[in-house]
């Protein structure tokens, strides 16, 4: 599976963005898809994920209630809708495919990141 994240950009605090993670390959539905981010000068951190069917999602506390992950298996695409953005959400965002949607461990495939910058 090859993954490509897109949709990043510059947005003011309080604004919204929707990131996409497009996958190629016939085994897309075999994987949970998770989102990670790496703020400038910091370690990469887990944001959340979605199950293979799309019926279950998980979010870390810092984004819960603001971010929504969804999945369209027909389009082999996962979305990360981000609302009420804060400057601390500024990061390079990555999507990754792995065995579980609520765990940052064991990712098999990683996409190239997309930059999200939130201005105050």
XYZ file of N, CA, C and O in Angstrom:
480
model
N 0.850 -1.188 0.000
C 0.000 0.000 0.000
C 0.888 1.241 0.000
O 1.808 1.347 0.805
N 0.593 2.135 -0.903
C 1.288 3.431 -0.910
C 0.304 4.499 -0.455
O -0.836 4.526 -0.905
N 0.770 5.368 0.419
C -0.089 6.395 0.993
C 0.448 7.771 0.657
O 1.670 7.981 0.623
N -0.463 8.704 0.454
C -0.066 10.081 0.195
C -1.026 11.012 0.912
O -2.225 11.032 0.598
N -0.498 11.771 1.853
C -1.309 12.763 2.553
C -1.284 14.077 1.792
O -0.258 14.444 1.210
N -2.404 14.769 1.806
C -2.499 16.063 1.137
C -3.543 16.916 1.845
O -4.277 16.431 2.712
N -3.591 18.183 1.461
C -4.614 19.065 1.992
C -4.132 20.047 3.036
O -4.903 20.851 3.555
N -2.865 19.980 3.361
C -2.339 20.901 4.342
C -2.278 22.324 3.816
O -2.501 22.582 2.632
N -1.976 23.239 4.724
C -1.877 24.637 4.320
C -1.775 25.536 5.526
O -1.541 25.075 6.647
N -1.959 26.806 5.268
C -1.900 27.837 6.309
C -3.322 28.268 6.645
O -4.105 28.594 5.749
N -3.639 28.282 7.925
C -4.979 28.649 8.366
C -4.866 29.436 9.652
O -3.924 29.240 10.432
N -5.801 30.326 9.879
C -5.814 31.089 11.119
C -6.377 30.243 12.257
O -7.172 29.322 12.040
N -5.993 30.573 13.456
C -6.533 29.894 14.628
C -8.051 29.970 14.616
O -8.627 31.012 14.287
N -8.672 28.859 14.953
C -10.119 28.767 14.904
C -10.655 28.260 13.592
O -11.844 27.935 13.480
N -9.791 28.173 12.601
C -10.207 27.729 11.281
C -10.235 26.218 11.150
O -10.026 25.487 12.122
N -10.467 25.778 9.919
C -10.623 24.357 9.634
C -9.805 23.956 8.410
O -9.555 24.765 7.512
N -9.421 22.709 8.398
C -8.778 22.099 7.236
C -9.229 20.649 7.171
O -9.560 20.041 8.210
N -9.201 20.087 5.975
C -9.439 18.661 5.837
C -8.289 18.034 5.079
O -8.015 18.405 3.931
N -7.633 17.120 5.741
C -6.543 16.390 5.111
C -7.082 15.105 4.499
O -8.040 14.524 4.999
N -6.433 14.685 3.434
C -6.764 13.422 2.787
C -5.554 12.516 2.807
O -4.419 12.982 2.712
N -5.819 11.243 2.899
C -4.769 10.225 2.800
C -5.241 9.251 1.731
O -6.116 8.419 1.976
N -4.675 9.387 0.550
C -5.063 8.536 -0.569
C -4.142 7.340 -0.657
O -2.918 7.474 -0.545
N -4.733 6.186 -0.855
C -3.955 4.951 -0.904
C -4.058 4.301 -2.267
O -5.076 4.392 -2.953
N -2.998 3.654 -2.646
C -3.009 2.828 -3.842
C -2.691 1.407 -3.432
O -2.023 1.175 -2.438
N -3.177 0.455 -4.181
C -2.966 -0.935 -3.817
C -4.267 -1.590 -3.422
O -5.160 -0.952 -2.857
N -4.368 -2.870 -3.679
C -5.631 -3.579 -3.478
C -5.868 -3.986 -2.048
O -6.933 -4.489 -1.718
N -4.902 -3.800 -1.158
C -5.055 -4.261 0.222
C -5.398 -3.143 1.185
O -5.255 -3.305 2.386
N -5.873 -2.022 0.660
C -6.176 -0.873 1.526
C -7.096 -1.261 2.675
O -6.893 -0.878 3.821
N -8.128 -2.042 2.379
C -9.117 -2.389 3.402
C -8.582 -3.364 4.444
O -9.257 -3.647 5.433
N -7.407 -3.871 4.241
C -6.810 -4.787 5.207
C -6.168 -4.051 6.373
O -5.737 -4.684 7.336
N -6.103 -2.732 6.289
C -5.355 -1.962 7.274
C -6.208 -0.914 7.966
O -7.055 -0.266 7.335
N -5.949 -0.751 9.240
C -6.383 0.451 9.928
C -5.487 1.598 9.455
O -4.341 1.375 9.073
N -6.028 2.788 9.460
C -5.254 3.955 9.052
C -5.169 4.914 10.227
O -6.181 5.239 10.860
N -3.982 5.329 10.516
C -3.735 6.217 11.638
C -3.086 7.513 11.171
O -2.379 7.537 10.156
N -3.328 8.553 11.920
C -2.720 9.846 11.656
C -1.721 10.185 12.761
O -1.988 9.946 13.948
N -0.617 10.745 12.337
C 0.422 11.202 13.245
C 0.764 12.637 12.843
O 0.451 13.085 11.747
N 1.449 13.316 13.730
C 1.947 14.642 13.395
C 3.271 14.886 14.088
O 3.563 14.307 15.131
N 4.071 15.731 13.463
C 5.350 16.094 14.048
C 5.458 17.607 14.097
O 5.705 18.252 13.055
N 5.276 18.191 15.280
C 5.424 19.634 15.413
C 6.877 20.028 15.208
O 7.790 19.195 15.405
N 7.137 21.250 14.851
C 8.524 21.681 14.620
C 9.365 21.501 15.868
O 8.984 21.921 16.965
N 10.485 20.829 15.709
C 11.420 20.626 16.795
C 11.008 19.589 17.818
O 11.647 19.453 18.868
N 9.946 18.848 17.530
C 9.454 17.859 18.495
C 9.375 16.474 17.868
O 9.513 16.311 16.659
N 9.116 15.504 18.731
C 8.958 14.131 18.277
C 7.609 13.958 17.569
O 6.648 14.696 17.826
N 7.553 12.968 16.716
C 6.284 12.628 16.081
C 5.322 12.106 17.133
O 5.731 11.360 18.034
N 4.058 12.465 17.010
C 3.058 12.043 17.986
C 1.817 11.483 17.297
O 1.487 11.852 16.170
N 1.180 10.601 17.985
C -0.026 9.939 17.489
C -1.215 10.872 17.636
O -1.356 11.528 18.667
N -2.040 10.947 16.604
C -3.226 11.804 16.623
C -4.495 10.968 16.790
O -5.374 11.294 17.584
N -4.596 9.898 16.041
C -5.777 9.047 16.102
C -5.823 8.120 14.923
O -4.927 8.139 14.074
N -6.880 7.307 14.870
C -6.971 6.352 13.786
C -8.382 5.869 13.548
O -9.311 6.189 14.309
N -8.526 5.100 12.485
C -9.826 4.560 12.101
C -9.662 3.103 11.727
O -8.649 2.707 11.144
N -10.662 2.321 12.088
C -10.606 0.887 11.832
C -10.722 0.576 10.345
O -11.038 1.446 9.538
N -10.518 -0.675 10.006
C -10.550 -1.094 8.602
C -11.917 -0.838 7.964
O -11.999 -0.426 6.816
N -12.954 -1.060 8.717
C -14.304 -0.859 8.182
C -14.729 0.599 8.232
O -15.660 1.007 7.542
N -14.076 1.370 9.084
C -14.467 2.765 9.271
C -15.483 2.942 10.383
O -15.913 4.064 10.647
N -15.856 1.870 11.061
C -16.907 1.949 12.071
C -16.397 2.438 13.425
O -17.192 2.832 14.285
N -15.100 2.399 13.614
C -14.526 2.802 14.906
C -13.388 3.784 14.696
O -12.596 3.633 13.768
N -13.338 4.750 15.586
C -12.261 5.735 15.545
C -11.693 5.936 16.943
O -12.331 5.618 17.951
N -10.500 6.490 16.964
C -9.834 6.788 18.233
C -9.105 8.110 18.085
O -8.531 8.390 17.013
N -9.133 8.920 19.137
C -8.441 10.205 19.121
C -7.687 10.408 20.426
O -8.169 10.018 21.491
N -6.570 11.054 20.339
C -5.893 11.440 21.562
C -6.633 12.625 22.166
O -7.370 13.340 21.479
N -6.437 12.838 23.454
C -7.226 13.846 24.167
C -7.057 15.252 23.584
O -8.001 16.039 23.575
N -5.873 15.562 23.103
C -5.603 16.925 22.647
C -6.400 17.310 21.406
O -6.538 18.501 21.108
N -6.928 16.337 20.680
C -7.689 16.656 19.467
C -9.130 16.190 19.548
O -9.936 16.506 18.663
N -9.465 15.474 20.584
C -10.815 14.923 20.726
C -11.852 16.056 20.725
O -11.677 17.066 21.412
N -12.892 15.875 19.941
C -13.921 16.900 19.834
C -13.646 17.945 18.775
O -14.543 18.717 18.412
N -12.421 17.995 18.275
C -12.063 18.966 17.228
C -11.733 18.280 15.905
O -11.983 18.841 14.839
N -11.152 17.109 15.986
C -10.737 16.379 14.785
C -11.677 15.195 14.562
O -12.144 14.568 15.520
N -11.927 14.899 13.299
C -12.753 13.756 12.941
C -12.086 12.983 11.817
O -11.724 13.569 10.791
N -11.938 11.692 12.032
C -11.360 10.823 11.014
C -12.491 10.024 10.370
O -13.342 9.469 11.060
N -12.473 9.980 9.047
C -13.456 9.195 8.319
C -12.749 8.453 7.196
O -11.596 8.751 6.871
N -13.489 7.540 6.616
C -12.857 6.662 5.635
C -13.846 6.322 4.526
O -15.010 6.010 4.797
N -13.370 6.370 3.306
C -14.150 5.959 2.140
C -13.379 4.835 1.464
O -12.450 5.098 0.692
N -13.762 3.613 1.768
C -13.020 2.478 1.208
C -13.195 2.362 -0.304
O -12.319 1.847 -0.997
N -14.302 2.859 -0.823
C -14.508 2.842 -2.262
C -13.521 3.728 -3.004
O -13.167 3.460 -4.142
N -13.071 4.768 -2.326
C -12.085 5.679 -2.911
C -10.695 5.453 -2.339
O -9.772 6.207 -2.660
N -10.563 4.461 -1.479
C -9.265 4.183 -0.837
C -8.677 5.445 -0.225
O -7.487 5.749 -0.397
N -9.494 6.161 0.489
C -9.073 7.442 1.058
C -9.568 7.574 2.494
O -10.699 7.191 2.808
N -8.726 8.109 3.317
C -9.069 8.443 4.692
C -8.936 9.951 4.845
O -8.029 10.562 4.274
N -9.840 10.525 5.612
C -9.862 11.972 5.806
C -9.621 12.323 7.267
O -10.027 11.597 8.174
N -9.002 13.458 7.467
C -8.841 14.017 8.813
C -9.384 15.437 8.752
O -8.730 16.326 8.216
N -10.598 15.593 9.282
C -11.209 16.918 9.339
C -10.797 17.579 10.641
O -10.998 17.010 11.716
N -10.222 18.750 10.517
C -9.700 19.450 11.689
C -10.436 20.770 11.847
O -10.387 21.611 10.929
N -11.084 20.951 12.966
C -11.820 22.168 13.263
C -11.231 22.842 14.500
O -10.480 22.215 15.263
N -11.605 24.084 14.688
C -11.132 24.848 15.856
C -9.625 24.715 16.019
O -9.113 24.440 17.113
N -8.914 24.903 14.941
C -7.467 24.699 14.959
C -6.776 25.706 15.865
O -7.191 26.866 15.985
N -5.723 25.223 16.488
C -4.928 26.024 17.412
C -3.499 26.103 16.888
O -3.045 25.202 16.163
N -2.760 27.125 17.276
C -1.359 27.201 16.845
C -0.564 25.947 17.209
O 0.341 25.557 16.464
N -0.910 25.320 18.320
C -0.176 24.108 18.714
C -0.498 22.900 17.843
O 0.114 21.838 17.993
N -1.445 23.026 16.926
C -1.708 21.972 15.954
C -0.753 22.058 14.760
O -0.763 21.173 13.894
N 0.049 23.099 14.721
C 1.018 23.243 13.637
C 1.984 22.059 13.636
O 2.603 21.751 14.648
N 2.081 21.400 12.503
C 2.909 20.196 12.411
C 2.881 19.685 10.981
O 2.059 20.123 10.166
N 3.777 18.755 10.707
C 3.664 17.949 9.501
C 2.808 16.742 9.867
O 3.098 16.048 10.841
N 1.768 16.524 9.096
C 0.830 15.440 9.376
C 1.101 14.280 8.423
O 1.254 14.471 7.214
N 1.106 13.083 9.007
C 1.362 11.863 8.257
C 0.223 10.870 8.461
O -0.354 10.795 9.543
N -0.048 10.082 7.442
C -0.937 8.950 7.619
C -0.118 7.671 7.496
O 0.923 7.646 6.827
N -0.594 6.643 8.164
C 0.118 5.374 8.175
C -0.883 4.228 8.259
O -1.958 4.388 8.849
N -0.524 3.113 7.685
C -1.369 1.914 7.693
C -0.785 0.883 8.642
O 0.438 0.644 8.626
N -1.647 0.286 9.437
C -1.164 -0.702 10.388
C -2.264 -1.639 10.825
O -3.385 -1.588 10.307
N -1.984 -2.465 11.815
C -2.928 -3.499 12.235
C -4.051 -3.009 13.137
O -5.069 -3.681 13.257
N -3.867 -1.880 13.792
C -4.853 -1.417 14.773
C -5.034 0.080 14.664
O -4.108 0.819 14.341
N -6.253 0.528 14.978
C -6.563 1.942 14.799
C -6.368 2.752 16.068
O -6.377 3.951 16.025
N -6.233 2.125 17.199
C -6.107 2.859 18.452
C -4.707 2.726 19.040
O -4.512 2.983 20.229
N -3.784 2.324 18.231
C -2.419 2.140 18.700
C -1.443 2.723 17.690
O -1.597 2.532 16.489
N -0.429 3.430 18.190
C 0.562 3.993 17.275
C 1.634 2.999 16.867
O 2.543 3.347 16.116
N 1.529 1.790 17.346
C 2.582 0.807 17.129
C 2.327 -0.060 15.897
O 1.190 -0.301 15.519
N 3.398 -0.536 15.315
C 3.286 -1.532 14.265
C 2.845 -1.018 12.918
O 2.329 -1.795 12.107
N 3.062 0.278 12.647
C 2.674 0.795 11.338
C 3.526 0.140 10.255
O 4.745 0.035 10.371
N 2.851 -0.285 9.192
C 3.531 -0.992 8.124
C 3.920 -0.055 6.979
O 4.986 -0.199 6.387
N 3.044 0.849 6.661
C 3.269 1.766 5.553
C 3.063 3.205 6.033
O 2.152 3.478 6.811
N 3.892 4.086 5.526
C 3.816 5.500 5.865
C 3.698 6.314 4.587
O 4.340 5.999 3.580
N 2.916 7.369 4.673
C 2.850 8.301 3.571
C 3.759 9.487 3.820
O 4.229 9.701 4.938
N 4.018 10.239 2.784
C 4.729 11.494 2.950
C 3.797 12.485 3.635
O 2.591 12.425 3.460
N 4.337 13.352 4.395
C 3.540 14.253 5.188
C 3.033 15.465 4.436
O 3.465 15.769 3.326
N 2.120 16.160 5.085
C 1.606 17.418 4.570
C 1.656 18.441 5.699
O 1.303 18.145 6.836
N 2.119 19.638 5.372
C 2.347 20.656 6.394
C 1.050 21.390 6.720
O 0.340 21.861 5.819
N 0.781 21.502 8.009
C -0.333 22.315 8.503
C 0.255 23.397 9.398
O 0.989 23.095 10.342
N -0.050 24.639 9.079
C 0.433 25.761 9.870
C -0.767 26.583 10.326
O -1.578 27.012 9.496
N -0.871 26.764 11.628
C -1.977 27.521 12.198
C -1.412 28.802 12.799
O -0.590 28.761 13.714
N -1.844 29.921 12.269
C -1.340 31.201 12.754
C -2.255 31.740 13.853
O -3.462 31.514 13.856
N -1.653 32.457 14.776
C -2.424 32.999 15.915
C -2.978 34.369 15.592
O -2.643 34.991 14.607
